[in-house]
């Protein structure tokens, strides 16, 4: 992560970048619309479950397994080909993320290790820890230069310190930085994209922006498309003010689209109950 000036709270500095405040406000309004829906007051658990399913489908789609929602819904065996394993990993991560909220603020690196363990679902020595020098990374979607293992460790420690220290940055900014940093670093030998998006979900829920996890940003990223997602990531990696603001705005738009998706689910349930 790069910021545009030395500060005791670099995440708050990112929140002050041009246009970011507008993104934060737009996201807040979108989230408030979902939480204000009458169906949320009666069937929030149903909306949360549906958002989890749709979010997992969206995250898997970005990682190359673009299945129809109903296929994800009906399937029970995800042990087949790589696409099936990717969808299974996304579903497991969505279920696991909500169990890790209390740990995140005290030990984010433990949470990241756990997320990779859940996503990988293997017993190899490389699972659940940052990659070491010489280990290959299976992340075909992201083609950016791969940071060294030493750089990964240093930047993960820096990210952990920022999370533990807290600060005044909006939840959207923190979530976007966690997501972008993990994609840029690809700290694990596999499933980094899935882990990055799950970690963003942990931040959005744990911060109180989306406490019931009904605004699946993964739906929004999939709807916006892989090419714009990677282009926005290029902006994050550039470290420029414009690039960082563009990445945060992209993340904000994804949250808004996730909120819109759950609003549509609420509307459908309301029509069914009428």
XYZ file of C-alpha atoms in Angstrom:
274
model
C 0.000 0.000 0.000
C 1.207 3.462 -0.842
C -0.201 6.760 0.352
C 0.361 10.294 -0.800
C 2.064 11.612 2.304
C 3.373 10.639 5.722
C 0.625 10.537 8.333
C -0.118 8.772 11.576
C -3.343 7.458 10.008
C -2.701 6.630 6.352
C -6.130 5.047 5.924
C -7.784 8.281 7.019
C -5.564 10.109 4.522
C -6.960 7.911 1.768
C -10.454 8.813 2.915
C -9.615 12.443 2.208
C -8.687 11.815 -1.431
C -10.847 13.622 -4.019
C -14.069 11.774 -4.691
C -13.704 9.220 -1.912
C -16.099 11.020 0.429
C -18.742 10.897 -2.310
C -18.230 7.140 -2.671
C -18.489 6.650 1.085
C -21.724 8.644 1.248
C -23.229 6.846 -1.742
C -22.462 3.472 -0.158
C -23.974 4.526 3.144
C -27.208 5.566 1.437
C -27.398 2.281 -0.491
C -26.830 0.235 2.658
C -29.395 2.270 4.584
C -32.007 1.567 1.915
C -31.603 -2.170 2.382
C -31.699 -1.999 6.170
C -34.746 0.234 6.048
C -36.768 -2.206 3.965
C -39.772 -3.656 5.786
C -38.749 -7.231 4.851
C -35.424 -6.764 6.657
C -37.314 -6.208 9.892
C -39.049 -9.569 9.587
C -36.814 -11.824 7.518
C -33.276 -10.548 7.862
C -31.896 -14.070 8.311
C -33.345 -15.052 4.940
C -31.763 -12.013 3.272
C -28.410 -12.756 4.919
C -28.463 -16.365 3.702
C -29.379 -15.357 0.173
C -26.717 -12.632 0.132
C -24.113 -15.192 1.240
C -25.035 -17.523 -1.600
C -25.027 -14.771 -4.197
C -21.802 -13.317 -2.872
C -20.052 -16.667 -3.067
C -21.271 -17.134 -6.626
C -19.934 -13.689 -7.572
C -16.549 -14.260 -5.976
C -16.180 -17.631 -7.685
C -17.107 -16.048 -11.019
C -14.251 -13.559 -10.677
C -11.908 -16.483 -10.012
C -12.950 -18.255 -13.199
C -15.961 -20.342 -12.112
C -18.896 -18.385 -13.514
C -21.795 -20.661 -12.616
C -25.483 -19.815 -12.728
C -26.909 -19.008 -9.315
C -29.342 -21.913 -9.418
C -26.505 -24.331 -10.168
C -24.669 -23.104 -7.075
C -27.877 -23.379 -5.079
C -28.701 -26.966 -6.047
C -25.200 -28.490 -6.097
C -24.062 -30.443 -3.052
C -20.780 -31.910 -4.303
C -17.961 -29.460 -5.055
C -15.119 -31.974 -5.210
C -15.026 -32.407 -8.995
C -13.087 -30.222 -11.422
C -11.297 -26.981 -10.599
C -14.375 -24.842 -11.227
C -16.382 -26.912 -8.759
C -13.608 -26.657 -6.189
C -13.472 -22.881 -6.695
C -17.212 -22.540 -6.069
C -16.920 -24.788 -3.028
C -14.075 -22.675 -1.675
C -16.101 -19.487 -2.141
C -19.050 -20.993 -0.290
C -16.873 -22.158 2.590
C -15.252 -18.752 2.893
C -18.592 -16.984 2.990
C -19.712 -19.248 5.825
C -16.422 -18.891 7.700
C -16.056 -15.107 7.467
C -18.816 -14.443 9.971
C -17.101 -16.637 12.562
C -13.908 -14.581 12.523
C -15.152 -11.091 13.330
C -14.049 -11.116 16.962
C -10.522 -12.167 16.012
C -9.977 -9.740 13.151
C -9.292 -6.560 15.125
C -6.831 -8.328 17.457
C -5.091 -10.628 14.987
C -5.871 -10.047 11.315
C -3.004 -12.287 10.192
C -4.547 -15.215 12.055
C -7.801 -14.561 10.247
C -6.094 -14.445 6.851
C -4.313 -17.711 7.601
C -7.613 -19.295 8.592
C -9.334 -18.029 5.452
C -6.650 -19.569 3.271
C -6.870 -22.845 5.163
C -10.626 -22.931 4.580
C -10.296 -21.968 0.913
C -7.505 -24.407 0.080
C -9.057 -27.379 1.895
C -5.824 -29.376 1.660
C -3.168 -30.420 4.154
C -0.091 -29.217 2.304
C 2.647 -27.417 4.248
C 2.030 -24.241 2.234
C -1.578 -23.925 3.406
C -2.534 -21.308 5.990
C 0.719 -19.338 5.919
C 2.293 -16.699 3.670
C 4.268 -18.147 0.779
C 8.001 -18.615 1.141
C 10.795 -17.766 -1.270
C 10.660 -19.942 -4.359
C 7.054 -21.071 -3.932
C 4.854 -20.618 -6.988
C 1.496 -18.845 -6.887
C -1.554 -20.172 -8.693
C -3.554 -17.004 -9.344
C -4.047 -16.790 -13.121
C -6.553 -13.929 -13.042
C -4.110 -11.369 -11.603
C -1.086 -10.915 -13.854
C 0.707 -8.147 -11.954
C 4.363 -8.635 -11.012
C 4.602 -10.861 -7.967
C 6.168 -9.274 -4.860
C 8.917 -11.250 -3.150
C 8.175 -13.321 -0.067
C 10.149 -10.830 2.031
C 8.077 -7.922 0.734
C 4.881 -9.881 1.353
C 5.793 -10.475 4.994
C 6.700 -6.846 5.565
C 3.550 -5.470 3.983
C 1.314 -7.968 5.742
C 2.793 -6.862 9.051
C 2.167 -3.244 8.103
C -1.423 -3.998 7.134
C -1.956 -5.870 10.401
C -0.635 -2.928 12.397
C -3.036 -0.554 10.639
C -6.022 -2.788 11.379
C -5.088 -3.289 15.028
C -4.418 0.425 15.550
C -7.844 1.328 14.210
C -8.398 4.921 13.229
C -10.971 7.235 11.742
C -11.050 5.912 8.175
C -14.469 4.976 6.775
C -15.180 1.255 6.598
C -15.249 1.360 2.798
C -11.698 2.708 2.683
C -10.346 0.100 5.088
C -12.142 -2.699 3.256
C -10.839 -1.522 -0.109
C -7.262 -1.341 1.151
C -7.415 -4.825 2.683
C -8.865 -6.207 -0.548
C -6.416 -4.383 -2.801
C -3.371 -5.183 -0.718
C -4.120 -8.896 -0.663
C -4.700 -8.985 -4.413
C -1.504 -7.060 -5.056
C 0.594 -9.228 -2.726
C -0.988 -12.624 -3.424
C 0.470 -13.777 -0.107
C -0.648 -17.404 -0.433
C 0.157 -20.028 -3.010
C -3.491 -20.261 -4.099
C -6.995 -18.789 -3.750
C -5.775 -15.247 -3.080
C -8.658 -13.581 -4.889
C -11.235 -15.508 -2.912
C -9.419 -14.755 0.338
C -9.106 -11.047 -0.510
C -12.821 -10.692 -1.147
C -13.691 -12.654 1.987
C -11.404 -10.394 4.028
C -13.168 -7.356 2.597
C -16.439 -8.918 3.739
C -15.029 -9.328 7.269
C -14.162 -5.614 7.362
C -17.529 -4.444 6.050
C -19.442 -6.565 8.545
C -17.143 -6.071 11.517
C -17.029 -2.297 11.060
C -20.776 -2.046 11.457
C -21.354 -0.750 7.935
C -23.119 -3.989 6.987
C -23.521 -5.881 10.285
C -25.998 -8.452 8.919
C -23.892 -9.084 5.798
C -26.666 -8.309 3.334
C -24.718 -6.158 0.863
C -22.486 -8.664 -0.983
C -19.865 -6.632 -2.797
C -18.785 -9.810 -4.605
C -22.056 -9.624 -6.555
C -21.132 -6.113 -7.599
C -17.603 -7.008 -8.687
C -18.946 -9.821 -10.846
C -21.588 -7.552 -12.370
C -19.058 -4.814 -13.126
C -16.841 -7.397 -14.816
C -13.349 -8.792 -14.527
C -11.657 -6.274 -16.843
C -12.793 -3.181 -14.893
C -11.896 -4.991 -11.660
C -8.340 -5.587 -12.826
C -8.060 -2.078 -14.267
C -9.083 -0.626 -10.901
C -6.564 -2.887 -9.197
C -3.869 -1.437 -11.456
C -4.801 1.940 -10.010
C -4.383 0.642 -6.479
C -0.995 -0.848 -7.266
C 0.154 2.427 -8.853
C -0.085 4.090 -5.446
C -1.109 7.417 -6.993
C -3.890 9.489 -5.496
C -5.988 9.048 -8.630
C -5.377 5.309 -8.765
C -6.160 4.732 -5.111
C -9.327 6.835 -5.318
C -10.438 4.918 -8.419
C -9.950 1.583 -6.647
C -11.916 2.752 -3.600
C -14.676 4.048 -5.886
C -14.786 0.701 -7.685
C -15.117 -1.114 -4.375
C -17.835 1.313 -3.334
C -19.782 0.724 -6.521
C -19.559 -3.028 -5.909
C -21.029 -2.623 -2.420
C -23.832 -0.485 -3.853
C -24.646 -3.153 -6.432
C -24.617 -5.781 -3.696
C -27.063 -3.648 -1.733
C -29.242 -3.307 -4.820
C -29.232 -7.088 -5.227
C -30.503 -7.627 -1.700
C -33.079 -4.876 -2.123
C -34.392 -6.798 -5.130
C -34.548 -9.958 -3.005
C -36.517 -8.039 -0.382
C -38.914 -6.801 -3.049
C -39.406 -10.326 -4.395
C -40.138 -11.658 -0.917
C -42.547 -8.819 -0.279
C -44.443 -9.572 -3.475
C -44.605 -13.230 -2.528
C -46.012 -12.367 0.888
C -48.598 -9.942 -0.497
